[in-house]
């Protein structure tokens, strides 16, 4: 699938290059549809492949590393655009935008080549994913408080543990899972009887529902922030690119913070706190604009809002992948594609709201929907085991 997706990506890049040189809106729309097909094919497969390569309990860390790498790439794009817009006169002209757009397609080619080299030969087997002891490492400690959603890797802990393998040459290690199974059954009992959802599906269904609602909310406004900066705040192209660069940097920073906080108070609880705070900051941003506050203040509120709302994305994905069987991860990761597709529909709804009441009204509706998207997660507070 990834090789097919790579081919679609090359076709999408070529189509976008041609459309940008023709300055044809219809051709550009077709090219963007092809890019949408590319993301639908590749995002699901890449996410499932990545999740299958990580042991249970370690995913939030590696998912966060992946998110930071993605944000680094997202920062590189606006940096190049900033340089190009500055050289092209720093104006919102069709010619300048088409040149920047074409440069972006060329920069995408190396990643499309890498997709052809990926395969599942190095994925962990199910026995590796479910094993709580890894005796290939010295000074390994088994923590009997962990459920099946966490692995036994706690290299930084000095607490007493029930199961130790201080030296692999002296002991033939076999993981002891009786307490883990008992705790799993207790966890399932706590989650049983939630509407008509079976106990082993409660966590993934609620997490996926929250992500879907958050995706709908994000799609309503994400395409309108640049327009807001252009029409309402009268910012130049270079100023908008600087905002995007700082935004990606702050998301990477708060993402790291959220991963650390998640190990202390729980991934679900951290997600709720961060996303609710981001929703309040979006309301504060629109209020600041309505009260004619400075553009600097409005942009600062936007940056804080974006950092908090997007920071815990890796946490919810790690929870989802920890609580679904290996053979079903491709199906569940396909929800990411559904979320991306839903952005198109919700963007149309956002356009209707902008036409009726203005862009700030659309942002206010988005804030309330993002807050509502945390409601499914509230049912999981205290139900998901913290990673060590």
Tab-separated table of C-alpha atoms in Angstrom:
chain	number	residue	atom	x	y	z
A	1	UNK	CA	0.000	0.000	0.000
A	2	UNK	CA	2.811	2.403	0.795
A	3	UNK	CA	4.371	1.857	-2.630
A	4	UNK	CA	0.994	2.573	-4.247
A	5	UNK	CA	0.646	5.643	-2.046
A	6	UNK	CA	4.106	6.791	-3.070
A	7	UNK	CA	3.091	6.609	-6.721
A	8	UNK	CA	-0.063	8.596	-6.002
A	9	UNK	CA	2.060	11.152	-4.149
A	10	UNK	CA	4.378	11.627	-7.136
A	11	UNK	CA	1.335	12.138	-9.367
A	12	UNK	CA	-0.140	14.631	-6.873
A	13	UNK	CA	3.113	16.610	-6.707
A	14	UNK	CA	3.358	16.762	-10.501
A	15	UNK	CA	-0.290	17.813	-10.787
A	16	UNK	CA	0.182	20.576	-8.212
A	17	UNK	CA	3.300	21.848	-9.989
A	18	UNK	CA	1.425	22.057	-13.274
A	19	UNK	CA	-1.604	23.711	-11.670
A	20	UNK	CA	0.568	26.293	-9.886
A	21	UNK	CA	2.294	27.251	-13.129
A	22	UNK	CA	-1.018	27.446	-15.001
A	23	UNK	CA	-2.618	29.542	-12.224
A	24	UNK	CA	-5.739	27.449	-12.804
A	25	UNK	CA	-8.024	27.099	-9.789
A	26	UNK	CA	-9.847	24.024	-11.130
A	27	UNK	CA	-6.588	22.197	-11.835
A	28	UNK	CA	-5.354	23.092	-8.360
A	29	UNK	CA	-8.534	21.694	-6.824
A	30	UNK	CA	-8.039	18.401	-8.693
A	31	UNK	CA	-4.407	18.245	-7.564
A	32	UNK	CA	-5.432	18.768	-3.943
A	33	UNK	CA	-7.972	15.946	-4.275
A	34	UNK	CA	-5.150	13.675	-5.410
A	35	UNK	CA	-3.133	14.741	-2.389
A	36	UNK	CA	-6.136	13.825	-0.243
A	37	UNK	CA	-6.147	10.362	-1.824
A	38	UNK	CA	-2.434	10.071	-1.045
A	39	UNK	CA	-2.925	10.916	2.621
A	40	UNK	CA	-5.847	8.513	2.860
A	41	UNK	CA	-3.703	5.655	1.560
A	42	UNK	CA	-0.488	6.376	3.434
A	43	UNK	CA	-1.491	7.814	6.797
A	44	UNK	CA	-3.348	4.664	7.844
A	45	UNK	CA	-0.592	2.285	6.784
A	46	UNK	CA	2.223	4.352	8.274
A	47	UNK	CA	0.433	4.738	11.613
A	48	UNK	CA	-0.307	1.000	11.861
A	49	UNK	CA	3.271	0.120	10.867
A	50	UNK	CA	4.671	2.527	13.443
A	51	UNK	CA	2.390	1.238	16.218
A	52	UNK	CA	3.274	-2.393	15.417
A	53	UNK	CA	6.957	-1.563	15.840
A	54	UNK	CA	6.594	-0.396	19.468
A	55	UNK	CA	5.923	-2.480	22.563
A	56	UNK	CA	2.867	-1.790	24.722
A	57	UNK	CA	3.534	0.871	27.325
A	58	UNK	CA	6.219	2.662	25.340
A	59	UNK	CA	3.974	4.214	22.706
A	60	UNK	CA	3.296	7.640	24.179
A	61	UNK	CA	7.049	8.358	24.232
A	62	UNK	CA	7.678	7.240	20.659
A	63	UNK	CA	4.436	8.718	19.362
A	64	UNK	CA	5.532	12.010	20.891
A	65	UNK	CA	8.942	11.686	19.218
A	66	UNK	CA	7.145	11.117	15.916
A	67	UNK	CA	4.947	14.152	16.499
A	68	UNK	CA	7.990	16.311	17.237
A	69	UNK	CA	9.665	15.131	14.033
A	70	UNK	CA	6.525	15.989	12.074
A	71	UNK	CA	6.404	19.413	13.679
A	72	UNK	CA	10.049	19.951	12.775
A	73	UNK	CA	9.161	19.265	9.154
A	74	UNK	CA	6.156	21.562	9.420
A	75	UNK	CA	8.484	24.256	10.725
A	76	UNK	CA	10.919	23.806	7.841
A	77	UNK	CA	8.172	24.495	5.273
A	78	UNK	CA	7.160	27.932	6.605
A	79	UNK	CA	10.856	28.795	7.025
A	80	UNK	CA	11.464	28.198	3.326
A	81	UNK	CA	8.242	30.066	2.493
A	82	UNK	CA	9.364	32.985	4.685
A	83	UNK	CA	12.629	33.260	2.754
A	84	UNK	CA	10.887	32.976	-0.614
A	85	UNK	CA	8.151	35.502	0.178
A	86	UNK	CA	10.773	37.952	1.408
A	87	UNK	CA	12.696	37.580	-1.871
A	88	UNK	CA	9.497	37.901	-3.911
A	89	UNK	CA	8.396	41.211	-2.406
A	90	UNK	CA	6.438	40.047	0.658
A	91	UNK	CA	3.073	40.482	-1.064
A	92	UNK	CA	0.016	38.266	-1.402
A	93	UNK	CA	0.284	37.945	-5.187
A	94	UNK	CA	-0.803	34.932	-7.248
A	95	UNK	CA	2.610	34.664	-8.846
A	96	UNK	CA	4.465	34.631	-5.507
A	97	UNK	CA	2.064	32.094	-3.978
A	98	UNK	CA	2.340	29.789	-7.002
A	99	UNK	CA	6.147	29.820	-6.826
A	100	UNK	CA	6.119	28.981	-3.109
A	101	UNK	CA	3.544	26.248	-3.713
A	102	UNK	CA	5.680	24.715	-6.450
A	103	UNK	CA	8.751	24.713	-4.214
A	104	UNK	CA	6.805	22.787	-1.608
A	105	UNK	CA	6.047	20.011	-4.092
A	106	UNK	CA	9.742	19.595	-4.872
A	107	UNK	CA	10.594	19.382	-1.166
A	108	UNK	CA	8.020	16.584	-0.779
A	109	UNK	CA	9.783	14.254	-3.228
A	110	UNK	CA	12.378	12.750	-0.790
A	111	UNK	CA	9.640	11.656	1.598
A	112	UNK	CA	7.781	9.961	-1.247
A	113	UNK	CA	10.926	7.994	-2.085
A	114	UNK	CA	11.282	6.877	1.569
A	115	UNK	CA	7.779	5.396	1.468
A	116	UNK	CA	8.978	2.888	-1.129
A	117	UNK	CA	11.586	1.577	1.321
A	118	UNK	CA	9.209	0.826	4.194
A	119	UNK	CA	7.981	-2.681	5.011
A	120	UNK	CA	6.753	-4.680	7.984
A	121	UNK	CA	9.710	-7.072	8.213
A	122	UNK	CA	10.979	-5.352	11.356
A	123	UNK	CA	7.655	-5.077	13.182
A	124	UNK	CA	7.399	-6.670	16.601
A	125	UNK	CA	5.511	-9.936	16.757
A	126	UNK	CA	2.479	-10.260	18.997
A	127	UNK	CA	4.502	-12.189	21.581
A	128	UNK	CA	6.987	-9.332	21.724
A	129	UNK	CA	4.246	-6.743	22.086
A	130	UNK	CA	2.587	-8.586	24.955
A	131	UNK	CA	5.744	-9.577	26.855
A	132	UNK	CA	6.206	-7.730	30.125
A	133	UNK	CA	9.763	-8.794	30.699
A	134	UNK	CA	12.665	-8.062	28.414
A	135	UNK	CA	15.594	-10.016	29.682
A	136	UNK	CA	17.932	-8.765	27.008
A	137	UNK	CA	18.548	-5.736	29.236
A	138	UNK	CA	20.249	-5.830	32.585
A	139	UNK	CA	18.718	-4.164	35.637
A	140	UNK	CA	15.210	-4.747	34.363
A	141	UNK	CA	12.380	-4.373	36.849
A	142	UNK	CA	8.899	-5.820	36.484
A	143	UNK	CA	6.206	-3.616	37.994
A	144	UNK	CA	3.224	-5.658	39.098
A	145	UNK	CA	0.964	-2.593	39.021
A	146	UNK	CA	1.007	-2.403	35.243
A	147	UNK	CA	-1.897	-3.570	33.126
A	148	UNK	CA	-1.729	-4.900	29.606
A	149	UNK	CA	-1.751	-1.364	28.264
A	150	UNK	CA	1.777	-0.788	29.552
A	151	UNK	CA	5.043	-2.584	29.117
A	152	UNK	CA	7.475	-3.348	31.902
A	153	UNK	CA	10.113	-0.911	30.709
A	154	UNK	CA	10.789	1.386	33.654
A	155	UNK	CA	14.460	2.096	33.353
A	156	UNK	CA	14.319	5.200	35.537
A	157	UNK	CA	12.584	3.668	38.540
A	158	UNK	CA	14.466	2.431	41.605
A	159	UNK	CA	11.387	1.191	43.433
A	160	UNK	CA	11.135	-2.383	44.602
A	161	UNK	CA	9.544	-4.683	42.088
A	162	UNK	CA	8.153	-8.129	42.147
A	163	UNK	CA	10.154	-9.483	39.277
A	164	UNK	CA	13.813	-8.736	38.608
A	165	UNK	CA	16.360	-9.907	36.080
A	166	UNK	CA	19.565	-8.335	37.325
A	167	UNK	CA	21.728	-10.626	35.234
A	168	UNK	CA	20.537	-12.515	32.188
A	169	UNK	CA	23.384	-14.994	32.522
A	170	UNK	CA	22.267	-16.087	35.991
A	171	UNK	CA	18.503	-16.326	35.561
A	172	UNK	CA	16.216	-17.805	32.939
A	173	UNK	CA	13.558	-15.109	32.907
A	174	UNK	CA	9.885	-15.842	32.312
A	175	UNK	CA	7.380	-12.987	32.670
A	176	UNK	CA	4.815	-13.460	35.421
A	177	UNK	CA	1.408	-12.175	34.305
A	178	UNK	CA	-1.134	-13.522	36.814
A	179	UNK	CA	-1.497	-10.185	38.601
A	180	UNK	CA	-1.597	-8.384	35.274
A	181	UNK	CA	-4.467	-10.561	34.041
A	182	UNK	CA	-6.321	-10.030	37.302
A	183	UNK	CA	-5.895	-6.265	37.029
A	184	UNK	CA	-7.043	-6.379	33.405
A	185	UNK	CA	-10.232	-8.154	34.460
A	186	UNK	CA	-10.797	-5.574	37.195
A	187	UNK	CA	-10.283	-2.783	34.637
A	188	UNK	CA	-12.789	-4.395	32.288
A	189	UNK	CA	-15.314	-4.697	35.115
A	190	UNK	CA	-14.969	-0.990	35.833
A	191	UNK	CA	-15.664	-0.220	32.176
A	192	UNK	CA	-18.403	-2.795	31.547
A	193	UNK	CA	-21.969	-1.721	31.026
A	194	UNK	CA	-21.103	1.571	29.322
A	195	UNK	CA	-24.044	2.041	26.949
A	196	UNK	CA	-23.996	-0.937	24.531
A	197	UNK	CA	-20.187	-1.015	24.121
A	198	UNK	CA	-18.400	-4.192	25.150
A	199	UNK	CA	-15.851	-3.752	27.926
A	200	UNK	CA	-12.833	-4.361	25.691
A	201	UNK	CA	-14.036	-1.688	23.234
A	202	UNK	CA	-14.929	1.119	25.621
A	203	UNK	CA	-11.536	2.838	25.664
A	204	UNK	CA	-10.826	2.775	21.893
A	205	UNK	CA	-14.410	3.798	21.023
A	206	UNK	CA	-14.432	6.765	23.391
A	207	UNK	CA	-10.937	7.899	22.381
A	208	UNK	CA	-11.782	7.596	18.681
A	209	UNK	CA	-15.064	9.474	19.221
A	210	UNK	CA	-13.214	12.286	20.949
A	211	UNK	CA	-10.648	12.485	18.137
A	212	UNK	CA	-13.426	12.531	15.536
A	213	UNK	CA	-15.272	15.385	17.256
A	214	UNK	CA	-12.026	17.300	17.702
A	215	UNK	CA	-11.278	16.788	13.997
A	216	UNK	CA	-14.660	18.217	13.044
A	217	UNK	CA	-14.034	21.236	15.241
A	218	UNK	CA	-10.524	21.777	13.885
A	219	UNK	CA	-11.699	21.548	10.281
A	220	UNK	CA	-14.178	24.359	10.843
A	221	UNK	CA	-11.463	26.885	11.627
A	222	UNK	CA	-7.991	25.676	10.617
A	223	UNK	CA	-8.335	26.925	7.023
A	224	UNK	CA	-9.617	30.309	8.167
A	225	UNK	CA	-6.788	31.358	10.456
A	226	UNK	CA	-4.579	32.520	7.546
A	227	UNK	CA	-7.554	34.447	6.151
A	228	UNK	CA	-8.106	35.965	9.574
A	229	UNK	CA	-4.468	37.050	9.707
A	230	UNK	CA	-4.675	38.486	6.200
A	231	UNK	CA	-8.046	40.253	6.204
A	232	UNK	CA	-8.625	41.079	9.860
A	233	UNK	CA	-5.122	41.647	11.243
A	234	UNK	CA	-3.617	42.841	7.922
A	235	UNK	CA	-0.468	40.766	8.347
A	236	UNK	CA	2.042	40.323	5.522
A	237	UNK	CA	3.038	36.889	4.132
A	238	UNK	CA	6.327	36.914	6.038
A	239	UNK	CA	4.556	37.731	9.311
A	240	UNK	CA	2.111	34.868	8.792
A	241	UNK	CA	4.987	32.451	8.117
A	242	UNK	CA	6.713	33.585	11.313
A	243	UNK	CA	3.517	32.837	13.236
A	244	UNK	CA	3.407	29.347	11.741
A	245	UNK	CA	7.072	28.717	12.571
A	246	UNK	CA	6.634	29.794	16.189
A	247	UNK	CA	3.398	27.825	16.373
A	248	UNK	CA	5.029	24.544	15.341
A	249	UNK	CA	7.900	25.140	17.757
A	250	UNK	CA	5.597	25.773	20.708
A	251	UNK	CA	3.493	22.703	19.869
A	252	UNK	CA	6.654	20.565	19.939
A	253	UNK	CA	7.594	22.055	23.327
A	254	UNK	CA	4.168	21.634	24.903
A	255	UNK	CA	3.935	18.167	23.378
A	256	UNK	CA	7.016	17.128	25.315
A	257	UNK	CA	5.552	18.700	28.453
A	258	UNK	CA	2.239	16.885	27.967
A	259	UNK	CA	4.043	13.549	27.620
A	260	UNK	CA	5.840	14.163	30.917
A	261	UNK	CA	2.670	15.314	32.677
A	262	UNK	CA	0.880	12.255	31.310
A	263	UNK	CA	3.261	9.953	33.171
A	264	UNK	CA	2.397	11.771	36.408
A	265	UNK	CA	-1.383	12.270	36.277
A	266	UNK	CA	-2.425	10.080	33.324
A	267	UNK	CA	-2.629	10.501	29.555
A	268	UNK	CA	-6.402	10.998	29.454
A	269	UNK	CA	-6.419	13.538	32.266
A	270	UNK	CA	-3.566	15.473	30.635
A	271	UNK	CA	-5.396	15.547	27.313
A	272	UNK	CA	-8.543	16.943	28.912
A	273	UNK	CA	-6.653	19.693	30.737
A	274	UNK	CA	-4.670	20.782	27.695
A	275	UNK	CA	-7.599	20.765	25.255
A	276	UNK	CA	-10.006	22.574	27.571
A	277	UNK	CA	-7.358	25.221	28.244
A	278	UNK	CA	-6.827	25.630	24.497
A	279	UNK	CA	-10.562	26.089	23.930
A	280	UNK	CA	-10.680	28.843	26.540
A	281	UNK	CA	-7.709	30.563	24.903
A	282	UNK	CA	-9.477	30.514	21.524
A	283	UNK	CA	-12.432	32.291	23.122
A	284	UNK	CA	-9.982	34.745	24.684
A	285	UNK	CA	-8.421	35.374	21.253
A	286	UNK	CA	-11.752	36.240	19.633
A	287	UNK	CA	-12.656	38.454	22.605
A	288	UNK	CA	-9.341	40.264	22.280
A	289	UNK	CA	-10.095	40.953	18.619
A	290	UNK	CA	-13.614	42.185	19.384
A	291	UNK	CA	-12.209	44.577	21.993
A	292	UNK	CA	-9.680	45.923	19.447
A	293	UNK	CA	-6.622	44.732	21.309
A	294	UNK	CA	-3.233	44.742	19.584
A	295	UNK	CA	-2.355	42.224	16.890
A	296	UNK	CA	0.560	41.077	19.031
A	297	UNK	CA	-1.790	40.109	21.880
A	298	UNK	CA	-4.152	38.294	19.517
A	299	UNK	CA	-1.305	36.375	17.897
A	300	UNK	CA	0.123	35.445	21.309
A	301	UNK	CA	-3.242	34.007	22.353
A	302	UNK	CA	-3.434	32.107	19.061
A	303	UNK	CA	0.011	30.593	19.627
A	304	UNK	CA	-0.828	29.493	23.169
A	305	UNK	CA	-4.156	28.068	22.031
A	306	UNK	CA	-2.576	26.115	19.178
A	307	UNK	CA	0.189	24.780	21.410
A	308	UNK	CA	-2.203	23.443	24.045
A	309	UNK	CA	-4.858	21.994	21.726
A	310	UNK	CA	-2.367	20.073	19.553
A	311	UNK	CA	0.119	19.025	22.244
A	312	UNK	CA	-1.613	15.847	23.512
A	313	UNK	CA	-2.308	14.330	20.087
A	314	UNK	CA	0.342	11.653	20.583
A	315	UNK	CA	-1.144	10.725	23.966
A	316	UNK	CA	-4.588	9.856	22.638
A	317	UNK	CA	-3.102	7.922	19.724
A	318	UNK	CA	-0.916	5.908	22.099
A	319	UNK	CA	-3.934	5.107	24.300
A	320	UNK	CA	-5.900	3.987	21.253
A	321	UNK	CA	-3.125	1.729	19.942
A	322	UNK	CA	-2.473	0.278	23.396
A	323	UNK	CA	-6.064	-0.927	23.680
A	324	UNK	CA	-6.730	-2.516	20.293
A	325	UNK	CA	-5.425	-5.881	19.019
A	326	UNK	CA	-2.450	-5.845	16.679
A	327	UNK	CA	-4.480	-7.176	13.762
A	328	UNK	CA	-7.019	-4.341	14.119
A	329	UNK	CA	-4.639	-1.407	14.356
A	330	UNK	CA	-4.881	-0.697	10.649
A	331	UNK	CA	-8.657	-0.336	10.940
A	332	UNK	CA	-8.478	1.934	13.947
A	333	UNK	CA	-5.700	4.052	12.504
A	334	UNK	CA	-7.934	4.471	9.447
A	335	UNK	CA	-10.011	6.745	11.660
A	336	UNK	CA	-7.232	9.287	11.201
A	337	UNK	CA	-8.129	9.318	7.510
A	338	UNK	CA	-11.810	9.711	8.393
A	339	UNK	CA	-10.909	12.651	10.636
A	340	UNK	CA	-8.908	14.234	7.828
A	341	UNK	CA	-11.765	13.669	5.378
A	342	UNK	CA	-14.231	15.188	7.844
A	343	UNK	CA	-12.189	18.404	7.749
A	344	UNK	CA	-13.518	19.031	4.233
A	345	UNK	CA	-17.139	18.819	5.357
A	346	UNK	CA	-16.597	20.816	8.523
A	347	UNK	CA	-14.587	23.404	6.578
A	348	UNK	CA	-17.671	23.909	4.411
A	349	UNK	CA	-19.757	24.363	7.563
A	350	UNK	CA	-17.161	26.834	8.800
A	351	UNK	CA	-17.458	28.719	5.511
A	352	UNK	CA	-21.230	28.980	5.968
A	353	UNK	CA	-20.770	30.317	9.499
A	354	UNK	CA	-18.161	32.819	8.288
A	355	UNK	CA	-20.544	34.012	5.569
A	356	UNK	CA	-23.424	34.347	8.038
A	357	UNK	CA	-21.797	35.802	11.148
A	358	UNK	CA	-18.105	36.380	10.454
A	359	UNK	CA	-14.867	34.556	11.155
A	360	UNK	CA	-14.808	35.237	14.910
A	361	UNK	CA	-18.224	33.601	15.316
A	362	UNK	CA	-16.839	30.535	13.554
A	363	UNK	CA	-13.894	30.490	15.971
A	364	UNK	CA	-16.270	30.695	18.956
A	365	UNK	CA	-18.302	27.739	17.689
A	366	UNK	CA	-15.048	25.835	17.171
A	367	UNK	CA	-13.996	26.489	20.776
A	368	UNK	CA	-17.264	25.100	22.148
A	369	UNK	CA	-17.053	22.024	19.909
A	370	UNK	CA	-13.464	21.369	21.010
A	371	UNK	CA	-14.559	21.527	24.615
A	372	UNK	CA	-17.435	19.136	23.833
A	373	UNK	CA	-14.928	16.754	22.194
A	374	UNK	CA	-13.328	16.163	25.612
A	375	UNK	CA	-16.589	14.824	27.100
A	376	UNK	CA	-16.018	11.193	25.918
A	377	UNK	CA	-12.569	11.317	27.527
A	378	UNK	CA	-14.052	12.393	30.849
A	379	UNK	CA	-15.680	8.957	31.157
A	380	UNK	CA	-12.189	7.433	31.024
A	381	UNK	CA	-10.635	9.424	33.862
A	382	UNK	CA	-8.942	6.968	36.190
A	383	UNK	CA	-9.666	4.051	33.836
A	384	UNK	CA	-6.469	4.110	31.732
A	385	UNK	CA	-3.268	2.937	33.399
A	386	UNK	CA	-0.503	5.516	33.533
A	387	UNK	CA	2.703	4.754	31.674
A	388	UNK	CA	5.872	4.680	33.721
